[in-house]
mmCIF file with all atom_site columns, C-alpha atoms in Angstrom:
data_model
loop_
_atom_site.group_PDB
_atom_site.id
_atom_site.type_symbol
_atom_site.label_atom_id
_atom_site.label_alt_id
_atom_site.label_comp_id
_atom_site.label_asym_id
_atom_site.label_entity_id
_atom_site.label_seq_id
_atom_site.pdbx_PDB_ins_code
_atom_site.Cartn_x
_atom_site.Cartn_y
_atom_site.Cartn_z
_atom_site.occupancy
_atom_site.B_iso_or_equiv
_atom_site.pdbx_formal_charge
_atom_site.auth_seq_id
_atom_site.auth_comp_id
_atom_site.auth_asym_id
_atom_site.auth_atom_id
_atom_site.pdbx_PDB_model_num
ATOM 1   C CA . UNK A 1 1   ? -51.794 -37.783 37.599 1.00 85.00 ? 1   UNK A CA 1
ATOM 2   C CA . UNK A 1 2   ? -53.340 -39.136 40.775 1.00 91.00 ? 2   UNK A CA 1
ATOM 3   C CA . UNK A 1 3   ? -52.433 -42.742 41.578 1.00 92.00 ? 3   UNK A CA 1
ATOM 4   C CA . UNK A 1 4   ? -54.381 -45.127 43.801 1.00 92.00 ? 4   UNK A CA 1
ATOM 5   C CA . UNK A 1 5   ? -53.238 -48.557 44.986 1.00 93.00 ? 5   UNK A CA 1
ATOM 6   C CA . UNK A 1 6   ? -56.715 -50.071 44.975 1.00 94.00 ? 6   UNK A CA 1
ATOM 7   C CA . UNK A 1 7   ? -60.288 -49.533 43.849 1.00 95.00 ? 7   UNK A CA 1
ATOM 8   C CA . UNK A 1 8   ? -61.209 -49.034 47.510 1.00 95.00 ? 8   UNK A CA 1
ATOM 9   C CA . UNK A 1 9   ? -58.732 -46.177 47.875 1.00 96.00 ? 9   UNK A CA 1
ATOM 10  C CA . UNK A 1 10  ? -60.099 -44.555 44.703 1.00 95.00 ? 10  UNK A CA 1
ATOM 11  C CA . UNK A 1 11  ? -63.696 -44.884 45.869 1.00 95.00 ? 11  UNK A CA 1
ATOM 12  C CA . UNK A 1 12  ? -62.812 -43.430 49.267 1.00 95.00 ? 12  UNK A CA 1
ATOM 13  C CA . UNK A 1 13  ? -61.208 -40.419 47.602 1.00 94.00 ? 13  UNK A CA 1
ATOM 14  C CA . UNK A 1 14  ? -64.291 -39.807 45.422 1.00 93.00 ? 14  UNK A CA 1
ATOM 15  C CA . UNK A 1 15  ? -66.607 -40.354 48.392 1.00 94.00 ? 15  UNK A CA 1
ATOM 16  C CA . UNK A 1 16  ? -64.856 -37.573 50.299 1.00 92.00 ? 16  UNK A CA 1
ATOM 17  C CA . UNK A 1 17  ? -64.775 -35.025 47.444 1.00 90.00 ? 17  UNK A CA 1
ATOM 18  C CA . UNK A 1 18  ? -68.447 -34.311 48.151 1.00 87.00 ? 18  UNK A CA 1
ATOM 19  C CA . UNK A 1 19  ? -67.376 -32.299 51.203 1.00 88.00 ? 19  UNK A CA 1
ATOM 20  C CA . UNK A 1 20  ? -65.816 -29.508 49.147 1.00 89.00 ? 20  UNK A CA 1
ATOM 21  C CA . UNK A 1 21  ? -68.668 -29.298 46.635 1.00 88.00 ? 21  UNK A CA 1
ATOM 22  C CA . UNK A 1 22  ? -71.399 -29.262 49.258 1.00 88.00 ? 22  UNK A CA 1
ATOM 23  C CA . UNK A 1 23  ? -69.971 -26.015 50.619 1.00 88.00 ? 23  UNK A CA 1
ATOM 24  C CA . UNK A 1 24  ? -71.672 -24.333 47.650 1.00 89.00 ? 24  UNK A CA 1
ATOM 25  C CA . UNK A 1 25  ? -75.335 -23.567 48.282 1.00 87.00 ? 25  UNK A CA 1
ATOM 26  C CA . UNK A 1 26  ? -76.078 -23.866 44.561 1.00 89.00 ? 26  UNK A CA 1
ATOM 27  C CA . UNK A 1 27  ? -74.578 -27.327 44.329 1.00 89.00 ? 27  UNK A CA 1
ATOM 28  C CA . UNK A 1 28  ? -76.428 -28.530 47.437 1.00 87.00 ? 28  UNK A CA 1
ATOM 29  C CA . UNK A 1 29  ? -79.698 -27.047 46.255 1.00 88.00 ? 29  UNK A CA 1
ATOM 30  C CA . UNK A 1 30  ? -79.799 -28.386 42.702 1.00 89.00 ? 30  UNK A CA 1
ATOM 31  C CA . UNK A 1 31  ? -78.793 -31.870 43.807 1.00 87.00 ? 31  UNK A CA 1
ATOM 32  C CA . UNK A 1 32  ? -81.638 -31.794 46.325 1.00 86.00 ? 32  UNK A CA 1
ATOM 33  C CA . UNK A 1 33  ? -84.218 -30.432 43.877 1.00 87.00 ? 33  UNK A CA 1
ATOM 34  C CA . UNK A 1 34  ? -83.056 -32.746 41.065 1.00 89.00 ? 34  UNK A CA 1
ATOM 35  C CA . UNK A 1 35  ? -84.055 -30.302 38.349 1.00 92.00 ? 35  UNK A CA 1
ATOM 36  C CA . UNK A 1 36  ? -82.092 -29.233 35.271 1.00 95.00 ? 36  UNK A CA 1
ATOM 37  C CA . UNK A 1 37  ? -83.124 -26.448 32.907 1.00 96.00 ? 37  UNK A CA 1
ATOM 38  C CA . UNK A 1 38  ? -81.669 -26.487 29.392 1.00 97.00 ? 38  UNK A CA 1
ATOM 39  C CA . UNK A 1 39  ? -81.683 -23.146 27.559 1.00 97.00 ? 39  UNK A CA 1
ATOM 40  C CA . UNK A 1 40  ? -81.204 -23.372 23.802 1.00 97.00 ? 40  UNK A CA 1
ATOM 41  C CA . UNK A 1 41  ? -79.782 -20.073 22.531 1.00 96.00 ? 41  UNK A CA 1
ATOM 42  C CA . UNK A 1 42  ? -78.270 -21.877 19.527 1.00 95.00 ? 42  UNK A CA 1
ATOM 43  C CA . UNK A 1 43  ? -79.469 -22.908 16.067 1.00 93.00 ? 43  UNK A CA 1
ATOM 44  C CA . UNK A 1 44  ? -79.676 -26.577 17.044 1.00 94.00 ? 44  UNK A CA 1
ATOM 45  C CA . UNK A 1 45  ? -82.923 -28.101 15.813 1.00 93.00 ? 45  UNK A CA 1
ATOM 46  C CA . UNK A 1 46  ? -85.550 -30.162 17.638 1.00 93.00 ? 46  UNK A CA 1
ATOM 47  C CA . UNK A 1 47  ? -83.836 -33.424 16.713 1.00 94.00 ? 47  UNK A CA 1
ATOM 48  C CA . UNK A 1 48  ? -80.595 -32.193 18.267 1.00 95.00 ? 48  UNK A CA 1
ATOM 49  C CA . UNK A 1 49  ? -82.482 -30.965 21.330 1.00 95.00 ? 49  UNK A CA 1
ATOM 50  C CA . UNK A 1 50  ? -84.121 -34.369 21.697 1.00 95.00 ? 50  UNK A CA 1
ATOM 51  C CA . UNK A 1 51  ? -80.769 -36.172 21.573 1.00 95.00 ? 51  UNK A CA 1
ATOM 52  C CA . UNK A 1 52  ? -79.266 -33.803 24.134 1.00 95.00 ? 52  UNK A CA 1
ATOM 53  C CA . UNK A 1 53  ? -82.210 -34.331 26.482 1.00 96.00 ? 53  UNK A CA 1
ATOM 54  C CA . UNK A 1 54  ? -81.958 -38.100 26.042 1.00 95.00 ? 54  UNK A CA 1
ATOM 55  C CA . UNK A 1 55  ? -78.226 -38.077 26.775 1.00 95.00 ? 55  UNK A CA 1
ATOM 56  C CA . UNK A 1 56  ? -78.677 -35.967 29.905 1.00 95.00 ? 56  UNK A CA 1
ATOM 57  C CA . UNK A 1 57  ? -81.460 -38.265 31.080 1.00 95.00 ? 57  UNK A CA 1
ATOM 58  C CA . UNK A 1 58  ? -79.357 -41.392 30.534 1.00 94.00 ? 58  UNK A CA 1
ATOM 59  C CA . UNK A 1 59  ? -76.475 -40.004 32.601 1.00 93.00 ? 59  UNK A CA 1
ATOM 60  C CA . UNK A 1 60  ? -78.793 -38.879 35.411 1.00 93.00 ? 60  UNK A CA 1
ATOM 61  C CA . UNK A 1 61  ? -80.201 -42.403 35.678 1.00 93.00 ? 61  UNK A CA 1
ATOM 62  C CA . UNK A 1 62  ? -76.791 -43.622 36.842 1.00 92.00 ? 62  UNK A CA 1
ATOM 63  C CA . UNK A 1 63  ? -76.778 -41.729 40.111 1.00 88.00 ? 63  UNK A CA 1
ATOM 64  C CA . UNK A 1 64  ? -79.707 -39.302 40.246 1.00 87.00 ? 64  UNK A CA 1
ATOM 65  C CA . UNK A 1 65  ? -82.825 -41.176 39.064 1.00 88.00 ? 65  UNK A CA 1
ATOM 66  C CA . UNK A 1 66  ? -86.035 -39.211 39.130 1.00 89.00 ? 66  UNK A CA 1
ATOM 67  C CA . UNK A 1 67  ? -84.404 -35.954 38.066 1.00 91.00 ? 67  UNK A CA 1
ATOM 68  C CA . UNK A 1 68  ? -86.496 -33.673 35.877 1.00 93.00 ? 68  UNK A CA 1
ATOM 69  C CA . UNK A 1 69  ? -85.195 -31.923 32.745 1.00 95.00 ? 69  UNK A CA 1
ATOM 70  C CA . UNK A 1 70  ? -86.856 -29.016 30.947 1.00 95.00 ? 70  UNK A CA 1
ATOM 71  C CA . UNK A 1 71  ? -85.947 -27.419 27.615 1.00 96.00 ? 71  UNK A CA 1
ATOM 72  C CA . UNK A 1 72  ? -86.451 -23.716 26.881 1.00 96.00 ? 72  UNK A CA 1
ATOM 73  C CA . UNK A 1 73  ? -85.825 -21.986 23.565 1.00 95.00 ? 73  UNK A CA 1
ATOM 74  C CA . UNK A 1 74  ? -84.246 -18.564 23.719 1.00 95.00 ? 74  UNK A CA 1
ATOM 75  C CA . UNK A 1 75  ? -83.030 -15.945 21.249 1.00 94.00 ? 75  UNK A CA 1
ATOM 76  C CA . UNK A 1 76  ? -79.258 -15.704 20.960 1.00 93.00 ? 76  UNK A CA 1
ATOM 77  C CA . UNK A 1 77  ? -79.540 -11.910 20.945 1.00 93.00 ? 77  UNK A CA 1
ATOM 78  C CA . UNK A 1 78  ? -80.610 -12.096 24.598 1.00 95.00 ? 78  UNK A CA 1
ATOM 79  C CA . UNK A 1 79  ? -76.997 -12.941 25.465 1.00 95.00 ? 79  UNK A CA 1
ATOM 80  C CA . UNK A 1 80  ? -75.710 -9.677  24.032 1.00 94.00 ? 80  UNK A CA 1
ATOM 81  C CA . UNK A 1 81  ? -74.847 -8.491  27.549 1.00 95.00 ? 81  UNK A CA 1
ATOM 82  C CA . UNK A 1 82  ? -72.231 -11.292 27.769 1.00 95.00 ? 82  UNK A CA 1
ATOM 83  C CA . UNK A 1 83  ? -70.589 -10.617 24.378 1.00 93.00 ? 83  UNK A CA 1
ATOM 84  C CA . UNK A 1 84  ? -66.919 -9.735  24.504 1.00 84.00 ? 84  UNK A CA 1
ATOM 85  C CA . UNK A 1 85  ? -64.455 -9.646  21.599 1.00 83.00 ? 85  UNK A CA 1
ATOM 86  C CA . UNK A 1 86  ? -66.462 -12.070 19.481 1.00 86.00 ? 86  UNK A CA 1
ATOM 87  C CA . UNK A 1 87  ? -67.129 -14.552 22.277 1.00 92.00 ? 87  UNK A CA 1
ATOM 88  C CA . UNK A 1 88  ? -69.343 -14.880 25.335 1.00 95.00 ? 88  UNK A CA 1
ATOM 89  C CA . UNK A 1 89  ? -68.130 -14.336 28.871 1.00 95.00 ? 89  UNK A CA 1
ATOM 90  C CA . UNK A 1 90  ? -68.770 -17.457 30.910 1.00 95.00 ? 90  UNK A CA 1
ATOM 91  C CA . UNK A 1 91  ? -68.615 -15.431 34.097 1.00 95.00 ? 91  UNK A CA 1
ATOM 92  C CA . UNK A 1 92  ? -71.395 -13.103 32.923 1.00 96.00 ? 92  UNK A CA 1
ATOM 93  C CA . UNK A 1 93  ? -73.628 -16.010 31.945 1.00 96.00 ? 93  UNK A CA 1
ATOM 94  C CA . UNK A 1 94  ? -72.979 -17.584 35.336 1.00 96.00 ? 94  UNK A CA 1
ATOM 95  C CA . UNK A 1 95  ? -73.922 -14.330 37.045 1.00 95.00 ? 95  UNK A CA 1
ATOM 96  C CA . UNK A 1 96  ? -77.146 -14.220 35.013 1.00 95.00 ? 96  UNK A CA 1
ATOM 97  C CA . UNK A 1 97  ? -77.968 -17.788 36.066 1.00 95.00 ? 97  UNK A CA 1
ATOM 98  C CA . UNK A 1 98  ? -77.503 -16.921 39.742 1.00 93.00 ? 98  UNK A CA 1
ATOM 99  C CA . UNK A 1 99  ? -79.731 -13.850 39.463 1.00 93.00 ? 99  UNK A CA 1
ATOM 100 C CA . UNK A 1 100 ? -82.395 -15.926 37.725 1.00 92.00 ? 100 UNK A CA 1
ATOM 101 C CA . UNK A 1 101 ? -82.352 -18.455 40.550 1.00 92.00 ? 101 UNK A CA 1
ATOM 102 C CA . UNK A 1 102 ? -82.966 -15.732 43.105 1.00 92.00 ? 102 UNK A CA 1
ATOM 103 C CA . UNK A 1 103 ? -85.767 -14.248 41.017 1.00 92.00 ? 103 UNK A CA 1
ATOM 104 C CA . UNK A 1 104 ? -87.472 -17.587 40.390 1.00 88.00 ? 104 UNK A CA 1
ATOM 105 C CA . UNK A 1 105 ? -86.736 -18.919 43.870 1.00 89.00 ? 105 UNK A CA 1
ATOM 106 C CA . UNK A 1 106 ? -85.068 -22.109 42.690 1.00 88.00 ? 106 UNK A CA 1
ATOM 107 C CA . UNK A 1 107 ? -81.606 -23.586 42.353 1.00 88.00 ? 107 UNK A CA 1
ATOM 108 C CA . UNK A 1 108 ? -82.097 -25.653 39.213 1.00 93.00 ? 108 UNK A CA 1
ATOM 109 C CA . UNK A 1 109 ? -78.921 -26.596 37.380 1.00 95.00 ? 109 UNK A CA 1
ATOM 110 C CA . UNK A 1 110 ? -78.589 -24.622 34.153 1.00 96.00 ? 110 UNK A CA 1
ATOM 111 C CA . UNK A 1 111 ? -77.277 -25.860 30.810 1.00 97.00 ? 111 UNK A CA 1
ATOM 112 C CA . UNK A 1 112 ? -76.779 -23.215 28.134 1.00 97.00 ? 112 UNK A CA 1
ATOM 113 C CA . UNK A 1 113 ? -76.469 -24.078 24.431 1.00 97.00 ? 113 UNK A CA 1
ATOM 114 C CA . UNK A 1 114 ? -74.888 -21.174 22.554 1.00 96.00 ? 114 UNK A CA 1
ATOM 115 C CA . UNK A 1 115 ? -73.870 -20.298 18.974 1.00 93.00 ? 115 UNK A CA 1
ATOM 116 C CA . UNK A 1 116 ? -70.562 -18.818 20.018 1.00 93.00 ? 116 UNK A CA 1
ATOM 117 C CA . UNK A 1 117 ? -67.215 -19.550 21.555 1.00 92.00 ? 117 UNK A CA 1
ATOM 118 C CA . UNK A 1 118 ? -67.098 -18.859 25.274 1.00 94.00 ? 118 UNK A CA 1
ATOM 119 C CA . UNK A 1 119 ? -64.344 -17.567 27.498 1.00 92.00 ? 119 UNK A CA 1
ATOM 120 C CA . UNK A 1 120 ? -63.359 -18.096 31.112 1.00 89.00 ? 120 UNK A CA 1
ATOM 121 C CA . UNK A 1 121 ? -60.972 -15.412 32.206 1.00 85.00 ? 121 UNK A CA 1
ATOM 122 C CA . UNK A 1 122 ? -58.253 -15.344 29.535 1.00 84.00 ? 122 UNK A CA 1
ATOM 123 C CA . UNK A 1 123 ? -59.063 -18.840 28.273 1.00 88.00 ? 123 UNK A CA 1
ATOM 124 C CA . UNK A 1 124 ? -61.111 -19.061 25.063 1.00 90.00 ? 124 UNK A CA 1
ATOM 125 C CA . UNK A 1 125 ? -62.891 -22.324 24.313 1.00 88.00 ? 125 UNK A CA 1
ATOM 126 C CA . UNK A 1 126 ? -63.003 -23.855 20.862 1.00 90.00 ? 126 UNK A CA 1
ATOM 127 C CA . UNK A 1 127 ? -66.333 -24.565 19.199 1.00 90.00 ? 127 UNK A CA 1
ATOM 128 C CA . UNK A 1 128 ? -67.687 -27.882 20.407 1.00 89.00 ? 128 UNK A CA 1
ATOM 129 C CA . UNK A 1 129 ? -66.151 -27.511 23.856 1.00 91.00 ? 129 UNK A CA 1
ATOM 130 C CA . UNK A 1 130 ? -67.988 -26.787 27.083 1.00 93.00 ? 130 UNK A CA 1
ATOM 131 C CA . UNK A 1 131 ? -67.396 -24.638 30.124 1.00 92.00 ? 131 UNK A CA 1
ATOM 132 C CA . UNK A 1 132 ? -68.609 -26.266 33.324 1.00 93.00 ? 132 UNK A CA 1
ATOM 133 C CA . UNK A 1 133 ? -68.916 -24.530 36.683 1.00 93.00 ? 133 UNK A CA 1
ATOM 134 C CA . UNK A 1 134 ? -69.441 -27.660 38.748 1.00 91.00 ? 134 UNK A CA 1
ATOM 135 C CA . UNK A 1 135 ? -69.953 -26.086 42.176 1.00 91.00 ? 135 UNK A CA 1
ATOM 136 C CA . UNK A 1 136 ? -72.505 -23.660 40.702 1.00 93.00 ? 136 UNK A CA 1
ATOM 137 C CA . UNK A 1 137 ? -74.391 -26.254 38.649 1.00 94.00 ? 137 UNK A CA 1
ATOM 138 C CA . UNK A 1 138 ? -73.905 -24.480 35.299 1.00 96.00 ? 138 UNK A CA 1
ATOM 139 C CA . UNK A 1 139 ? -72.677 -25.766 31.919 1.00 96.00 ? 139 UNK A CA 1
ATOM 140 C CA . UNK A 1 140 ? -72.157 -23.713 28.747 1.00 96.00 ? 140 UNK A CA 1
ATOM 141 C CA . UNK A 1 141 ? -71.936 -25.734 25.513 1.00 95.00 ? 141 UNK A CA 1
ATOM 142 C CA . UNK A 1 142 ? -70.514 -23.947 22.473 1.00 95.00 ? 142 UNK A CA 1
ATOM 143 C CA . UNK A 1 143 ? -71.693 -24.791 18.953 1.00 94.00 ? 143 UNK A CA 1
ATOM 144 C CA . UNK A 1 144 ? -70.522 -23.561 15.579 1.00 93.00 ? 144 UNK A CA 1
ATOM 145 C CA . UNK A 1 145 ? -73.697 -22.482 13.730 1.00 91.00 ? 145 UNK A CA 1
ATOM 146 C CA . UNK A 1 146 ? -72.117 -23.520 10.398 1.00 92.00 ? 146 UNK A CA 1
ATOM 147 C CA . UNK A 1 147 ? -71.564 -27.131 11.513 1.00 92.00 ? 147 UNK A CA 1
ATOM 148 C CA . UNK A 1 148 ? -74.089 -29.975 11.481 1.00 93.00 ? 148 UNK A CA 1
ATOM 149 C CA . UNK A 1 149 ? -73.121 -32.031 14.499 1.00 92.00 ? 149 UNK A CA 1
ATOM 150 C CA . UNK A 1 150 ? -73.520 -35.826 14.290 1.00 93.00 ? 150 UNK A CA 1
ATOM 151 C CA . UNK A 1 151 ? -75.607 -37.795 16.769 1.00 92.00 ? 151 UNK A CA 1
ATOM 152 C CA . UNK A 1 152 ? -72.503 -39.331 18.345 1.00 93.00 ? 152 UNK A CA 1
ATOM 153 C CA . UNK A 1 153 ? -71.259 -35.853 19.297 1.00 93.00 ? 153 UNK A CA 1
ATOM 154 C CA . UNK A 1 154 ? -74.263 -35.274 21.544 1.00 92.00 ? 154 UNK A CA 1
ATOM 155 C CA . UNK A 1 155 ? -74.014 -38.792 22.982 1.00 93.00 ? 155 UNK A CA 1
ATOM 156 C CA . UNK A 1 156 ? -70.361 -38.359 23.906 1.00 94.00 ? 156 UNK A CA 1
ATOM 157 C CA . UNK A 1 157 ? -69.566 -34.707 24.589 1.00 94.00 ? 157 UNK A CA 1
ATOM 158 C CA . UNK A 1 158 ? -72.805 -33.954 26.421 1.00 94.00 ? 158 UNK A CA 1
ATOM 159 C CA . UNK A 1 159 ? -72.501 -37.074 28.576 1.00 95.00 ? 159 UNK A CA 1
ATOM 160 C CA . UNK A 1 160 ? -68.883 -36.160 29.381 1.00 95.00 ? 160 UNK A CA 1
ATOM 161 C CA . UNK A 1 161 ? -69.861 -32.745 30.744 1.00 94.00 ? 161 UNK A CA 1
ATOM 162 C CA . UNK A 1 162 ? -72.879 -34.079 32.614 1.00 94.00 ? 162 UNK A CA 1
ATOM 163 C CA . UNK A 1 163 ? -70.541 -36.435 34.480 1.00 95.00 ? 163 UNK A CA 1
ATOM 164 C CA . UNK A 1 164 ? -68.503 -33.392 35.502 1.00 94.00 ? 164 UNK A CA 1
ATOM 165 C CA . UNK A 1 165 ? -71.684 -31.580 36.523 1.00 93.00 ? 165 UNK A CA 1
ATOM 166 C CA . UNK A 1 166 ? -72.663 -34.576 38.641 1.00 93.00 ? 166 UNK A CA 1
ATOM 167 C CA . UNK A 1 167 ? -69.404 -34.410 40.571 1.00 91.00 ? 167 UNK A CA 1
ATOM 168 C CA . UNK A 1 168 ? -66.836 -36.511 38.695 1.00 92.00 ? 168 UNK A CA 1
ATOM 169 C CA . UNK A 1 169 ? -64.021 -33.993 38.873 1.00 85.00 ? 169 UNK A CA 1
ATOM 170 C CA . UNK A 1 170 ? -61.301 -35.946 37.050 1.00 88.00 ? 170 UNK A CA 1
ATOM 171 C CA . UNK A 1 171 ? -60.758 -37.066 33.481 1.00 92.00 ? 171 UNK A CA 1
ATOM 172 C CA . UNK A 1 172 ? -60.114 -40.735 32.778 1.00 93.00 ? 172 UNK A CA 1
ATOM 173 C CA . UNK A 1 173 ? -56.376 -40.269 32.114 1.00 91.00 ? 173 UNK A CA 1
ATOM 174 C CA . UNK A 1 174 ? -55.935 -38.116 35.234 1.00 92.00 ? 174 UNK A CA 1
ATOM 175 C CA . UNK A 1 175 ? -56.168 -41.155 37.501 1.00 92.00 ? 175 UNK A CA 1
ATOM 176 C CA . UNK A 1 176 ? -54.359 -44.480 37.648 1.00 91.00 ? 176 UNK A CA 1
ATOM 177 C CA . UNK A 1 177 ? -56.060 -47.099 39.801 1.00 93.00 ? 177 UNK A CA 1
ATOM 178 C CA . UNK A 1 178 ? -54.790 -50.627 40.348 1.00 91.00 ? 178 UNK A CA 1
ATOM 179 C CA . UNK A 1 179 ? -57.350 -53.376 40.001 1.00 88.00 ? 179 UNK A CA 1
ATOM 180 C CA . UNK A 1 180 ? -59.286 -52.318 36.918 1.00 87.00 ? 180 UNK A CA 1
ATOM 181 C CA . UNK A 1 181 ? -57.180 -54.197 34.380 1.00 77.00 ? 181 UNK A CA 1
ATOM 182 C CA . UNK A 1 182 ? -56.438 -52.849 30.930 1.00 75.00 ? 182 UNK A CA 1
ATOM 183 C CA . UNK A 1 183 ? -58.029 -49.455 30.466 1.00 74.00 ? 183 UNK A CA 1
ATOM 184 C CA . UNK A 1 184 ? -60.486 -49.198 27.590 1.00 76.00 ? 184 UNK A CA 1
ATOM 185 C CA . UNK A 1 185 ? -61.552 -45.979 25.899 1.00 86.00 ? 185 UNK A CA 1
ATOM 186 C CA . UNK A 1 186 ? -63.881 -44.027 28.146 1.00 93.00 ? 186 UNK A CA 1
ATOM 187 C CA . UNK A 1 187 ? -66.341 -41.187 27.704 1.00 95.00 ? 187 UNK A CA 1
ATOM 188 C CA . UNK A 1 188 ? -64.372 -39.329 30.386 1.00 95.00 ? 188 UNK A CA 1
ATOM 189 C CA . UNK A 1 189 ? -61.210 -39.247 28.282 1.00 93.00 ? 189 UNK A CA 1
ATOM 190 C CA . UNK A 1 190 ? -60.420 -35.850 26.825 1.00 88.00 ? 190 UNK A CA 1
ATOM 191 C CA . UNK A 1 191 ? -62.548 -35.283 23.690 1.00 85.00 ? 191 UNK A CA 1
ATOM 192 C CA . UNK A 1 192 ? -64.840 -38.180 24.720 1.00 90.00 ? 192 UNK A CA 1
ATOM 193 C CA . UNK A 1 193 ? -63.732 -40.861 22.190 1.00 90.00 ? 193 UNK A CA 1
ATOM 194 C CA . UNK A 1 194 ? -66.287 -43.402 23.427 1.00 90.00 ? 194 UNK A CA 1
ATOM 195 C CA . UNK A 1 195 ? -69.930 -43.603 24.431 1.00 91.00 ? 195 UNK A CA 1
ATOM 196 C CA . UNK A 1 196 ? -69.065 -45.895 27.361 1.00 92.00 ? 196 UNK A CA 1
ATOM 197 C CA . UNK A 1 197 ? -68.375 -44.801 30.925 1.00 94.00 ? 197 UNK A CA 1
ATOM 198 C CA . UNK A 1 198 ? -65.674 -47.218 32.122 1.00 93.00 ? 198 UNK A CA 1
ATOM 199 C CA . UNK A 1 199 ? -65.980 -49.065 35.428 1.00 93.00 ? 199 UNK A CA 1
ATOM 200 C CA . UNK A 1 200 ? -63.265 -46.958 37.077 1.00 94.00 ? 200 UNK A CA 1
ATOM 201 C CA . UNK A 1 201 ? -64.977 -43.642 36.296 1.00 95.00 ? 201 UNK A CA 1
ATOM 202 C CA . UNK A 1 202 ? -68.436 -45.024 37.020 1.00 95.00 ? 202 UNK A CA 1
ATOM 203 C CA . UNK A 1 203 ? -67.263 -46.241 40.432 1.00 95.00 ? 203 UNK A CA 1
ATOM 204 C CA . UNK A 1 204 ? -65.821 -42.783 41.085 1.00 95.00 ? 204 UNK A CA 1
ATOM 205 C CA . UNK A 1 205 ? -69.088 -41.081 40.218 1.00 95.00 ? 205 UNK A CA 1
ATOM 206 C CA . UNK A 1 206 ? -71.189 -43.482 42.282 1.00 96.00 ? 206 UNK A CA 1
ATOM 207 C CA . UNK A 1 207 ? -68.818 -43.137 45.235 1.00 95.00 ? 207 UNK A CA 1
ATOM 208 C CA . UNK A 1 208 ? -69.155 -39.371 45.079 1.00 93.00 ? 208 UNK A CA 1
ATOM 209 C CA . UNK A 1 209 ? -72.930 -39.745 45.257 1.00 92.00 ? 209 UNK A CA 1
ATOM 210 C CA . UNK A 1 210 ? -72.584 -42.183 48.144 1.00 93.00 ? 210 UNK A CA 1
ATOM 211 C CA . UNK A 1 211 ? -70.871 -39.293 49.920 1.00 92.00 ? 211 UNK A CA 1
ATOM 212 C CA . UNK A 1 212 ? -73.645 -36.879 48.958 1.00 89.00 ? 212 UNK A CA 1
ATOM 213 C CA . UNK A 1 213 ? -76.351 -39.240 50.192 1.00 87.00 ? 213 UNK A CA 1
ATOM 214 C CA . UNK A 1 214 ? -74.416 -39.925 53.394 1.00 87.00 ? 214 UNK A CA 1
ATOM 215 C CA . UNK A 1 215 ? -74.165 -36.185 54.070 1.00 86.00 ? 215 UNK A CA 1
ATOM 216 C CA . UNK A 1 216 ? -77.919 -35.753 53.468 1.00 77.00 ? 216 UNK A CA 1
ATOM 217 C CA . UNK A 1 217 ? -78.721 -38.319 56.181 1.00 77.00 ? 217 UNK A CA 1
ATOM 218 C CA . UNK A 1 218 ? -76.644 -36.612 58.863 1.00 67.00 ? 218 UNK A CA 1
#
């Protein structure tokens, strides 16, 4: 756990984390273009898609207003190249996303909705979890095709990962900061038990973007 003696110390830490992320051309580019493409390879319906888009939009308003989000429907069979032992290789999907950016001459962030568990190296995600490559601007959400996910799932889990995508690189319980009083449940807790982004985590996210904007002006 990281401990900070004041809100100012916490904000300063988050402000400076932008330096490491901005070393990635993909991260710099998608933040500048403010465009996110969502690719639905899953069996989620239009209502689910709408809620996901709404959740993404709400989180972007916090620190990246004016961002544009597009939804594309795809066939799950198109991801056959990434299949491995009953799951999908996150690394192969990431490689595909990078090739697509070169082909289309853009660096849009990519969010992939898939009907399969996904793996990163030797780690296999459970259904309902997400794999986020923050510095590359890519998120892979895994959905069990036999489950009907409730609205609150999209409000919480999707928002949680979008905060990671936007640069908040710590979970709520990973940091202890003096000055914020009693900690309430936060969307950045593991498993996102709330729909609320607490003041501590919101300040961290906004401070990160202060760093991004400061770097852009230099």
